[in-house]
CSV table of C-alpha atoms in Angstrom, one decimal:
chain,number,residue,atom,x,y,z
A,1,UNK,CA,2.1,-43.0,-11.7
A,2,UNK,CA,-1.7,-43.1,-10.9
A,3,UNK,CA,-3.6,-40.1,-12.6
A,4,UNK,CA,-4.4,-37.3,-10.2
A,5,UNK,CA,-8.1,-37.1,-8.7
A,6,UNK,CA,-10.3,-34.9,-11.0
A,7,UNK,CA,-11.6,-32.9,-7.6
A,8,UNK,CA,-9.5,-30.6,-5.6
A,9,UNK,CA,-11.6,-32.2,-2.5
A,10,UNK,CA,-9.9,-35.6,-3.3
A,11,UNK,CA,-6.4,-34.2,-3.6
A,12,UNK,CA,-3.7,-34.2,-1.1
A,13,UNK,CA,-3.2,-30.3,0.0
A,14,UNK,CA,-0.1,-29.2,1.8
A,15,UNK,CA,0.5,-25.7,3.1
A,16,UNK,CA,3.8,-24.0,3.7
A,17,UNK,CA,4.3,-21.1,5.9
A,18,UNK,CA,7.7,-19.3,6.6
A,19,UNK,CA,7.8,-19.4,10.4
A,20,UNK,CA,5.5,-19.6,13.3
A,21,UNK,CA,6.7,-17.2,15.8
A,22,UNK,CA,4.4,-14.5,16.7
A,23,UNK,CA,0.8,-14.2,15.0
A,24,UNK,CA,0.5,-11.7,12.6
A,25,UNK,CA,-1.2,-10.9,9.1
A,26,UNK,CA,0.4,-13.5,7.1
A,27,UNK,CA,-0.6,-16.1,9.7
A,28,UNK,CA,-4.1,-15.1,9.5
A,29,UNK,CA,-4.2,-15.3,5.8
A,30,UNK,CA,-2.7,-19.1,6.2
A,31,UNK,CA,-5.5,-19.6,8.8
A,32,UNK,CA,-8.2,-18.7,6.3
A,33,UNK,CA,-6.7,-20.5,3.3
A,34,UNK,CA,-6.9,-23.8,5.6
A,35,UNK,CA,-10.6,-23.0,6.6
A,36,UNK,CA,-11.4,-22.6,2.8
A,37,UNK,CA,-9.4,-25.6,1.5
A,38,UNK,CA,-8.5,-28.2,4.3
A,39,UNK,CA,-4.9,-29.5,4.1
A,40,UNK,CA,-3.1,-32.6,5.3
A,41,UNK,CA,0.0,-30.6,6.6
A,42,UNK,CA,1.4,-27.2,7.4
A,43,UNK,CA,5.1,-26.9,7.1
A,44,UNK,CA,7.1,-24.0,8.7
A,45,UNK,CA,10.8,-23.7,9.3
A,46,UNK,CA,10.1,-23.2,13.1
A,47,UNK,CA,7.2,-23.3,15.4
A,48,UNK,CA,7.0,-21.5,18.5
A,49,UNK,CA,3.4,-20.3,18.4
A,50,UNK,CA,1.4,-20.3,21.7
A,51,UNK,CA,-0.9,-23.3,22.0
A,52,UNK,CA,-4.0,-20.7,21.9
A,53,UNK,CA,-2.4,-19.4,18.5
A,54,UNK,CA,-1.6,-22.7,16.9
A,55,UNK,CA,-5.3,-23.9,17.5
A,56,UNK,CA,-6.5,-21.1,15.2
A,57,UNK,CA,-5.1,-23.5,12.3
A,58,UNK,CA,-7.6,-26.4,13.5
A,59,UNK,CA,-6.4,-29.9,13.8
A,60,UNK,CA,-3.8,-29.7,10.8
A,61,UNK,CA,-0.4,-31.1,11.9
A,62,UNK,CA,2.5,-28.7,11.9
A,63,UNK,CA,5.9,-30.0,10.5
A,64,UNK,CA,9.1,-28.1,11.2
A,65,UNK,CA,12.6,-28.4,9.9
A,66,UNK,CA,16.0,-28.8,11.8
A,67,UNK,CA,16.1,-25.2,12.7
A,68,UNK,CA,13.4,-26.0,15.3
A,69,UNK,CA,16.3,-27.6,17.6
A,70,UNK,CA,18.8,-25.2,16.7
A,71,UNK,CA,20.7,-23.5,19.9
A,72,UNK,CA,19.3,-20.2,20.9
A,73,UNK,CA,16.7,-20.1,17.8
A,74,UNK,CA,13.7,-18.5,19.8
A,75,UNK,CA,15.5,-15.7,21.2
A,76,UNK,CA,17.8,-15.1,18.1
A,77,UNK,CA,16.2,-16.3,15.1
A,78,UNK,CA,17.3,-13.4,13.1
A,79,UNK,CA,20.7,-14.9,13.4
A,80,UNK,CA,19.7,-18.0,11.4
A,81,UNK,CA,17.9,-16.2,8.7
A,82,UNK,CA,20.8,-17.0,6.2
A,83,UNK,CA,20.0,-20.9,6.8
A,84,UNK,CA,16.2,-20.5,6.0
A,85,UNK,CA,16.6,-21.1,2.4
A,86,UNK,CA,18.3,-24.3,3.1
A,87,UNK,CA,15.8,-25.1,5.8
A,88,UNK,CA,12.6,-24.6,3.6
A,89,UNK,CA,14.3,-26.9,0.9
A,90,UNK,CA,14.2,-29.5,3.7
A,91,UNK,CA,10.4,-30.1,3.7
A,92,UNK,CA,9.5,-33.5,2.8
A,93,UNK,CA,6.3,-32.8,0.5
A,94,UNK,CA,6.5,-35.9,-1.7
A,95,UNK,CA,2.8,-37.0,-0.3
A,96,UNK,CA,1.5,-33.7,-1.7
A,97,UNK,CA,-0.3,-33.4,-5.1
A,98,UNK,CA,-1.2,-29.7,-4.2
A,99,UNK,CA,1.2,-27.3,-2.5
A,100,UNK,CA,0.1,-24.1,-1.6
A,101,UNK,CA,2.8,-21.5,-0.2
A,102,UNK,CA,2.5,-18.3,1.9
A,103,UNK,CA,5.5,-16.2,1.3
A,104,UNK,CA,7.0,-13.0,2.1
A,105,UNK,CA,10.7,-14.7,2.3
A,106,UNK,CA,11.5,-18.1,1.5
A,107,UNK,CA,8.3,-20.3,1.6
A,108,UNK,CA,7.8,-20.4,-2.2
A,109,UNK,CA,11.5,-22.0,-2.5
A,110,UNK,CA,10.0,-25.4,-1.4
A,111,UNK,CA,11.4,-28.3,-3.6
A,112,UNK,CA,8.9,-29.9,-5.9
A,113,UNK,CA,8.3,-32.2,-8.6
A,114,UNK,CA,6.7,-32.4,-12.2
A,115,UNK,CA,3.7,-34.2,-10.7
A,116,UNK,CA,2.9,-31.6,-8.1
A,117,UNK,CA,0.8,-28.3,-8.6
A,118,UNK,CA,2.5,-25.2,-6.4
A,119,UNK,CA,0.5,-22.2,-6.0
A,120,UNK,CA,2.3,-19.3,-4.0
A,121,UNK,CA,0.6,-16.6,-2.1
A,122,UNK,CA,3.0,-14.0,-2.0
A,123,UNK,CA,2.6,-11.1,0.4
A,124,UNK,CA,5.7,-9.7,-0.9
A,125,UNK,CA,8.7,-10.3,-2.6
A,126,UNK,CA,11.4,-10.3,0.3
A,127,UNK,CA,11.7,-6.7,0.8
A,128,UNK,CA,14.9,-6.7,2.7
A,129,UNK,CA,16.6,-8.1,-0.5
A,130,UNK,CA,15.0,-5.9,-2.9
A,131,UNK,CA,12.9,-2.8,-2.3
A,132,UNK,CA,14.2,-2.0,1.2
A,133,UNK,CA,17.8,-3.3,0.7
A,134,UNK,CA,19.7,-0.3,1.6
A,135,UNK,CA,17.4,1.0,4.2
A,136,UNK,CA,17.6,-2.3,5.9
A,137,UNK,CA,21.5,-2.0,5.8
A,138,UNK,CA,21.1,1.4,7.1
A,139,UNK,CA,19.0,0.3,10.1
A,140,UNK,CA,21.2,-2.5,11.2
A,141,UNK,CA,24.7,-0.8,10.6
A,142,UNK,CA,25.6,-2.8,7.8
A,143,UNK,CA,26.0,-0.3,5.0
A,144,UNK,CA,30.0,0.0,5.8
A,145,UNK,CA,32.7,-2.0,6.9
A,146,UNK,CA,33.7,-5.8,6.6
A,147,UNK,CA,30.2,-6.9,8.0
A,148,UNK,CA,28.7,-4.7,5.4
A,149,UNK,CA,30.6,-6.3,2.9
A,150,UNK,CA,29.6,-9.7,4.1
A,151,UNK,CA,25.9,-8.6,4.4
A,152,UNK,CA,25.8,-7.5,0.7
A,153,UNK,CA,27.3,-10.7,-0.4
A,154,UNK,CA,24.7,-12.5,1.4
A,155,UNK,CA,21.9,-10.8,-0.1
A,156,UNK,CA,23.4,-11.1,-3.3
A,157,UNK,CA,23.4,-14.6,-2.8
A,158,UNK,CA,19.6,-14.6,-1.6
A,159,UNK,CA,18.6,-12.6,-4.6
A,160,UNK,CA,19.9,-15.1,-7.0
A,161,UNK,CA,18.2,-17.9,-4.7
A,162,UNK,CA,14.8,-16.1,-4.6
A,163,UNK,CA,14.6,-15.5,-8.4
A,164,UNK,CA,15.7,-18.9,-9.4
A,165,UNK,CA,13.1,-20.6,-7.0
A,166,UNK,CA,10.4,-18.4,-8.6
A,167,UNK,CA,10.5,-21.3,-11.2
A,168,UNK,CA,9.4,-23.7,-8.8
A,169,UNK,CA,6.0,-22.0,-8.7
A,170,UNK,CA,3.2,-22.8,-11.2
A,171,UNK,CA,0.8,-20.0,-9.9
A,172,UNK,CA,1.6,-16.8,-8.3
A,173,UNK,CA,-1.4,-15.0,-5.9
A,174,UNK,CA,-0.4,-11.4,-5.2
A,175,UNK,CA,-2.0,-9.6,-2.2
A,176,UNK,CA,-2.7,-6.4,-4.3
A,177,UNK,CA,-2.1,-5.1,-7.7
A,178,UNK,CA,1.0,-3.3,-6.1
A,179,UNK,CA,2.4,-6.7,-5.2
A,180,UNK,CA,1.5,-8.0,-8.5
A,181,UNK,CA,3.8,-5.6,-10.3
A,182,UNK,CA,6.6,-6.2,-8.0
A,183,UNK,CA,6.1,-9.9,-8.7
A,184,UNK,CA,6.5,-9.2,-12.6
A,185,UNK,CA,9.6,-6.6,-12.1
A,186,UNK,CA,11.5,-9.4,-9.5
A,187,UNK,CA,10.6,-12.7,-11.1
A,188,UNK,CA,9.0,-11.6,-14.5
A,189,UNK,CA,6.0,-13.7,-13.8
A,190,UNK,CA,2.3,-13.2,-14.1
A,191,UNK,CA,0.3,-13.1,-10.9
A,192,UNK,CA,-3.5,-13.0,-9.9
A,193,UNK,CA,-4.6,-10.7,-7.6
A,194,UNK,CA,-6.4,-11.8,-4.3
A,195,UNK,CA,-6.8,-9.2,-1.5
A,196,UNK,CA,-6.0,-10.7,1.9
A,197,UNK,CA,-9.0,-11.3,4.4
A,198,UNK,CA,-10.0,-8.7,6.9
A,199,UNK,CA,-12.4,-10.1,9.6
A,200,UNK,CA,-15.0,-7.2,9.2
A,201,UNK,CA,-17.6,-8.7,11.7
A,202,UNK,CA,-15.1,-8.2,14.3
A,203,UNK,CA,-15.5,-4.4,14.1
A,204,UNK,CA,-18.5,-2.5,15.2
A,205,UNK,CA,-19.9,-0.2,13.1
A,206,UNK,CA,-20.1,3.5,14.7
A,207,UNK,CA,-21.6,6.4,12.5
A,208,UNK,CA,-21.4,8.9,15.4
A,209,UNK,CA,-17.6,10.3,15.4
A,210,UNK,CA,-15.5,12.0,17.9
A,211,UNK,CA,-13.0,15.1,17.2
A,212,UNK,CA,-9.6,12.9,17.5
A,213,UNK,CA,-7.7,11.3,15.0
A,214,UNK,CA,-6.1,8.0,15.3
A,215,UNK,CA,-3.5,5.3,14.0
A,216,UNK,CA,-2.8,1.6,15.2
A,217,UNK,CA,0.7,0.6,14.2
A,218,UNK,CA,3.6,-1.2,15.3
A,219,UNK,CA,6.1,1.4,16.0
A,220,UNK,CA,9.0,0.8,13.6
A,221,UNK,CA,10.8,3.1,11.2
A,222,UNK,CA,9.1,2.5,7.8
A,223,UNK,CA,5.4,3.0,9.2
A,224,UNK,CA,6.7,6.9,9.7
A,225,UNK,CA,4.6,7.7,12.8
A,226,UNK,CA,7.3,10.5,13.1
A,227,UNK,CA,5.6,12.1,10.1
A,228,UNK,CA,2.3,12.2,11.9
A,229,UNK,CA,3.6,13.5,15.1
A,230,UNK,CA,5.5,16.5,13.0
A,231,UNK,CA,2.1,17.1,11.2
A,232,UNK,CA,0.2,17.6,14.3
A,233,UNK,CA,2.7,19.6,15.8
A,234,UNK,CA,1.8,22.2,13.2
A,235,UNK,CA,-1.8,21.6,14.0
A,236,UNK,CA,-2.2,22.2,17.7
A,237,UNK,CA,-5.8,22.3,17.7
A,238,UNK,CA,-6.2,19.0,16.6
A,239,UNK,CA,-5.7,15.8,18.6
A,240,UNK,CA,-3.9,12.5,17.5
A,241,UNK,CA,-4.2,8.9,19.4
A,242,UNK,CA,-1.4,6.7,18.7
A,243,UNK,CA,-1.9,3.2,19.6
A,244,UNK,CA,1.0,0.3,19.4
A,245,UNK,CA,4.3,-0.1,20.7
A,246,UNK,CA,7.9,-1.4,19.2
A,247,UNK,CA,11.4,-0.3,18.7
A,248,UNK,CA,10.8,3.0,17.9
A,249,UNK,CA,8.7,4.1,21.1
A,250,UNK,CA,11.4,5.8,23.0
A,251,UNK,CA,12.4,8.2,20.0
A,252,UNK,CA,8.8,8.9,19.2
A,253,UNK,CA,7.7,9.7,22.9
A,254,UNK,CA,10.6,12.0,23.2
A,255,UNK,CA,9.3,14.0,20.1
A,256,UNK,CA,5.7,13.7,20.9
A,257,UNK,CA,3.8,17.4,21.0
A,258,UNK,CA,1.1,17.8,23.7
A,259,UNK,CA,-1.8,17.4,21.2
A,260,UNK,CA,-0.7,13.5,20.7
A,261,UNK,CA,-1.5,10.9,23.0
A,262,UNK,CA,0.7,7.7,22.8
A,263,UNK,CA,-1.0,4.9,24.4
A,264,UNK,CA,1.2,1.9,23.7
A,265,UNK,CA,-0.4,-1.7,23.5
A,266,UNK,CA,-4.2,-1.7,23.8
A,267,UNK,CA,-6.7,-4.6,24.3
A,268,UNK,CA,-8.9,-5.3,21.2
A,269,UNK,CA,-11.9,-3.7,22.9
A,270,UNK,CA,-10.0,-0.5,23.5
A,271,UNK,CA,-8.5,-0.2,20.0
A,272,UNK,CA,-12.3,-0.9,18.8
A,273,UNK,CA,-13.5,2.2,20.9
A,274,UNK,CA,-10.9,4.5,19.3
A,275,UNK,CA,-11.2,3.2,15.9
A,276,UNK,CA,-15.1,3.7,16.0
A,277,UNK,CA,-15.3,7.1,17.6
A,278,UNK,CA,-12.2,8.8,15.7
A,279,UNK,CA,-12.9,11.4,13.1
A,280,UNK,CA,-10.3,9.6,10.5
A,281,UNK,CA,-7.7,7.0,10.7
A,282,UNK,CA,-4.1,8.1,9.8
A,283,UNK,CA,-1.7,5.9,7.7
A,284,UNK,CA,1.5,7.3,6.6
A,285,UNK,CA,3.4,3.8,5.5
A,286,UNK,CA,4.2,2.5,2.2
A,287,UNK,CA,2.5,-0.8,2.4
A,288,UNK,CA,2.0,-3.6,-0.2
A,289,UNK,CA,-1.6,-3.8,1.1
A,290,UNK,CA,-2.3,-2.5,4.7
A,291,UNK,CA,-5.2,-4.3,6.7
A,292,UNK,CA,-5.5,-1.7,9.4
A,293,UNK,CA,-7.0,0.9,7.1
A,294,UNK,CA,-9.6,-1.7,6.1
A,295,UNK,CA,-10.4,-2.4,9.7
A,296,UNK,CA,-10.8,1.3,10.3
A,297,UNK,CA,-13.4,1.7,7.4
A,298,UNK,CA,-15.1,-1.2,9.0
A,299,UNK,CA,-16.0,0.7,11.9
A,300,UNK,CA,-17.2,3.5,9.5
A,301,UNK,CA,-14.1,5.5,9.9
A,302,UNK,CA,-12.7,7.3,7.0
A,303,UNK,CA,-9.0,6.9,6.2
A,304,UNK,CA,-6.3,9.6,5.5
A,305,UNK,CA,-3.3,7.5,3.9
A,306,UNK,CA,-0.1,8.1,1.9
A,307,UNK,CA,-1.4,7.3,-1.8
A,308,UNK,CA,1.3,4.8,-2.8
A,309,UNK,CA,1.1,0.9,-2.6
A,310,UNK,CA,-1.8,-0.8,-1.2
A,311,UNK,CA,-3.6,2.1,0.1
A,312,UNK,CA,-4.6,3.2,-3.5
A,313,UNK,CA,-6.5,-0.1,-3.7
A,314,UNK,CA,-7.9,0.0,-0.4
A,315,UNK,CA,-9.2,3.6,0.0
A,316,UNK,CA,-11.7,5.3,-2.0
A,317,UNK,CA,-9.9,8.8,-2.6
A,318,UNK,CA,-12.3,11.8,-2.0
A,319,UNK,CA,-10.7,13.5,-5.0
A,320,UNK,CA,-11.6,10.9,-7.6
A,321,UNK,CA,-14.4,8.7,-6.2
A,322,UNK,CA,-18.0,9.4,-5.9
A,323,UNK,CA,-18.6,7.5,-2.8
A,324,UNK,CA,-15.5,8.3,-1.2
A,325,UNK,CA,-14.0,6.5,2.0
A,326,UNK,CA,-11.1,8.7,2.6
A,327,UNK,CA,-8.2,10.9,1.1
A,328,UNK,CA,-4.8,10.1,-0.1
A,329,UNK,CA,-1.8,12.3,0.2
A,330,UNK,CA,0.9,12.6,-2.3
A,331,UNK,CA,4.1,12.9,-0.4
A,332,UNK,CA,5.7,11.4,2.8
A,333,UNK,CA,6.1,14.9,4.4
A,334,UNK,CA,4.3,16.6,7.2
A,335,UNK,CA,3.3,19.2,5.2
A,336,UNK,CA,1.4,17.0,2.4
A,337,UNK,CA,-0.2,15.4,5.5
A,338,UNK,CA,-1.3,18.5,7.1
A,339,UNK,CA,-2.7,19.6,3.8
A,340,UNK,CA,-4.6,16.3,3.6
A,341,UNK,CA,-6.2,16.4,7.1
A,342,UNK,CA,-7.4,20.3,6.5
A,343,UNK,CA,-9.0,19.1,3.0
A,344,UNK,CA,-10.7,16.2,4.9
A,345,UNK,CA,-12.1,18.4,7.4
A,346,UNK,CA,-13.8,20.6,5.0
A,347,UNK,CA,-15.4,17.2,3.3
A,348,UNK,CA,-18.2,15.0,4.0
A,349,UNK,CA,-17.6,11.4,3.9
A,350,UNK,CA,-20.5,8.9,4.8
A,351,UNK,CA,-19.5,6.2,7.5
A,352,UNK,CA,-22.0,3.8,5.8
A,353,UNK,CA,-19.9,3.9,2.5
A,354,UNK,CA,-16.7,3.1,4.4
A,355,UNK,CA,-18.4,0.2,6.0
A,356,UNK,CA,-19.9,-1.2,2.8
A,357,UNK,CA,-16.6,-1.0,0.9
A,358,UNK,CA,-14.7,-2.9,3.7
A,359,UNK,CA,-17.3,-5.4,3.5
A,360,UNK,CA,-15.7,-6.2,0.0
A,361,UNK,CA,-12.5,-7.3,1.7
A,362,UNK,CA,-14.3,-9.6,4.3
A,363,UNK,CA,-12.7,-13.0,5.0
A,364,UNK,CA,-15.7,-15.1,3.4
A,365,UNK,CA,-15.0,-13.2,0.2
A,366,UNK,CA,-11.3,-14.4,0.5
A,367,UNK,CA,-12.1,-17.9,1.2
A,368,UNK,CA,-14.7,-18.4,-1.9
A,369,UNK,CA,-12.2,-16.6,-4.2
A,370,UNK,CA,-9.3,-18.8,-3.0
A,371,UNK,CA,-11.2,-21.9,-3.3
A,372,UNK,CA,-12.4,-21.0,-6.8
A,373,UNK,CA,-8.9,-20.1,-8.0
A,374,UNK,CA,-7.4,-23.3,-6.4
A,375,UNK,CA,-10.0,-25.4,-7.8
A,376,UNK,CA,-9.9,-24.2,-11.3
A,377,UNK,CA,-6.0,-24.1,-11.2
A,378,UNK,CA,-6.3,-27.7,-10.3
A,379,UNK,CA,-8.3,-28.5,-13.1
A,380,UNK,CA,-6.1,-26.9,-15.5
A,381,UNK,CA,-3.3,-28.9,-14.0
A,382,UNK,CA,-4.9,-32.0,-14.5
A,383,UNK,CA,-5.7,-30.9,-18.2
A,384,UNK,CA,-2.4,-29.6,-19.1
A,385,UNK,CA,0.4,-28.6,-16.4
A,386,UNK,CA,1.7,-25.9,-18.6
A,387,UNK,CA,-1.5,-24.0,-19.0
A,388,UNK,CA,-1.8,-22.9,-15.3
A,389,UNK,CA,-0.5,-19.5,-15.5
A,390,UNK,CA,-1.9,-18.6,-18.7
A,391,UNK,CA,-5.5,-20.3,-18.5
A,392,UNK,CA,-6.3,-20.9,-14.7
A,393,UNK,CA,-10.0,-19.9,-15.9
A,394,UNK,CA,-10.3,-17.6,-12.9
A,395,UNK,CA,-14.0,-16.0,-13.1
A,396,UNK,CA,-14.7,-12.7,-13.8
A,397,UNK,CA,-14.3,-10.2,-10.9
A,398,UNK,CA,-12.2,-12.4,-8.4
A,399,UNK,CA,-9.1,-10.4,-10.0
A,400,UNK,CA,-11.0,-7.0,-9.5
A,401,UNK,CA,-11.4,-4.9,-6.6
A,402,UNK,CA,-14.1,-5.6,-4.2
A,403,UNK,CA,-17.6,-5.0,-5.5
A,404,UNK,CA,-18.9,-1.3,-6.2
A,405,UNK,CA,-20.9,0.5,-3.6
A,406,UNK,CA,-24.5,-0.1,-3.4
A,407,UNK,CA,-26.8,2.6,-3.3
C-alpha cells in the first residue's frame, strides 16, 4: 500500500455525522469542522435536511445508508433507532485516509481499517444508554412490564456495542471537560478538550440592560424550565421571559405564574432583542456544554446557571472569579435559584467582561484549534499510529479554557 501523504491537505478526509433531520448544535459543529478542514464526503444514516440547511455544509456530497428509504422513516425515525448501529457500520469509508466522526450516539461506530486515522468529536456518550438511562425509560413509560424488559435488554446490547466500538477511535475530542470525564468513565479512554464553536458575531453587544430575566430553550423536561417558573412564583416583583417551544409547553403554560411570559418560538431578531436587553440569562439544565449561555454573554448579558456540567466551564462565577460573567447556583431547586437571583441583584457584573469571555469560544477559535489538532494527529499517525492518543503534540493552550479576560 502506498505511503500516506505527509500533509493533511493532501489526505482524503471523510466526515461522519449521526443523522441529518433538523439543524441543531451538532450539525453546526460538523459545518464548522468542514470549513476548517474540507472533506471529500459527509456520511449520515439519513438525510432529510431542507435544501437551505444542507447548503450550509457547502459542496461536500452527503452519503446515506439503507435507512434513507425505510418505510415511514421521516415521521417515525425513533422506531428505527435500534437499527442505527447496524446502519452506521454500512458506511463505505474505504477511500478515506482520515475519518472524523461527530458523535453523540452511534457515529463513532463506523468500521475502519488499520490504515485509517479515526478522530471522533464526542458531544456526549449516548446519554439515554448511560447517564439518563432510567430517566429515559420513565419518560417513555418503559420502566415496567414486557416492553420495559425488552427496552432494558436493547439498551444493554447497545451499551456493549458502544463500549466496544470505542476501540475503532484513535483520538477522542471532547466538547468540554465534563464530557472528557464521561468519556473516561464510559470508555476508559483519554480525550482532548475542544469547546464547540459559537457564532459570537451573530449577536449584538448591548451594554444597557432592562429589568427582565430571560431563558431560551427547547421545552423538554431535562431543561428544567419548571424550576424557573416555581422560583419566579416566589419572586412576584421580578419578570421572566421564556422563549422556545417543545412537548413540555402545555404543562408549563398551565403552571405559569403571572410574572412569567411564555413567548413560544421567536425569530432570531426577537431572540437577540430579549437576550441583549435582559438583566440576566437563566439556565437550569445539566448540560454537557450549553451554547445558549455563551450566546447570552456574547450580548453582554450575565448568566445565572446551575453549577454542574458545562456551565462550570462557560460561566465565570461571581463567587470565585475576579472578572465574573455570572453566578452559579448549587442545587436544581427553586429555593437555590431564588437565592442566586437575589445574590446576583446585589452584585455588579460588567457586560464588557461577558462579551470578551464569549469571544474565546468564537468559531474562528474553534476552527484554528480543530485544524491544528487534526494536522498534528495526522503527523503523529504517519510517524507511529500507536502514538496518536498519547502524543498528538497539541500545542499548549488548545486544551485550556478560552483565553483570560484582558483589561
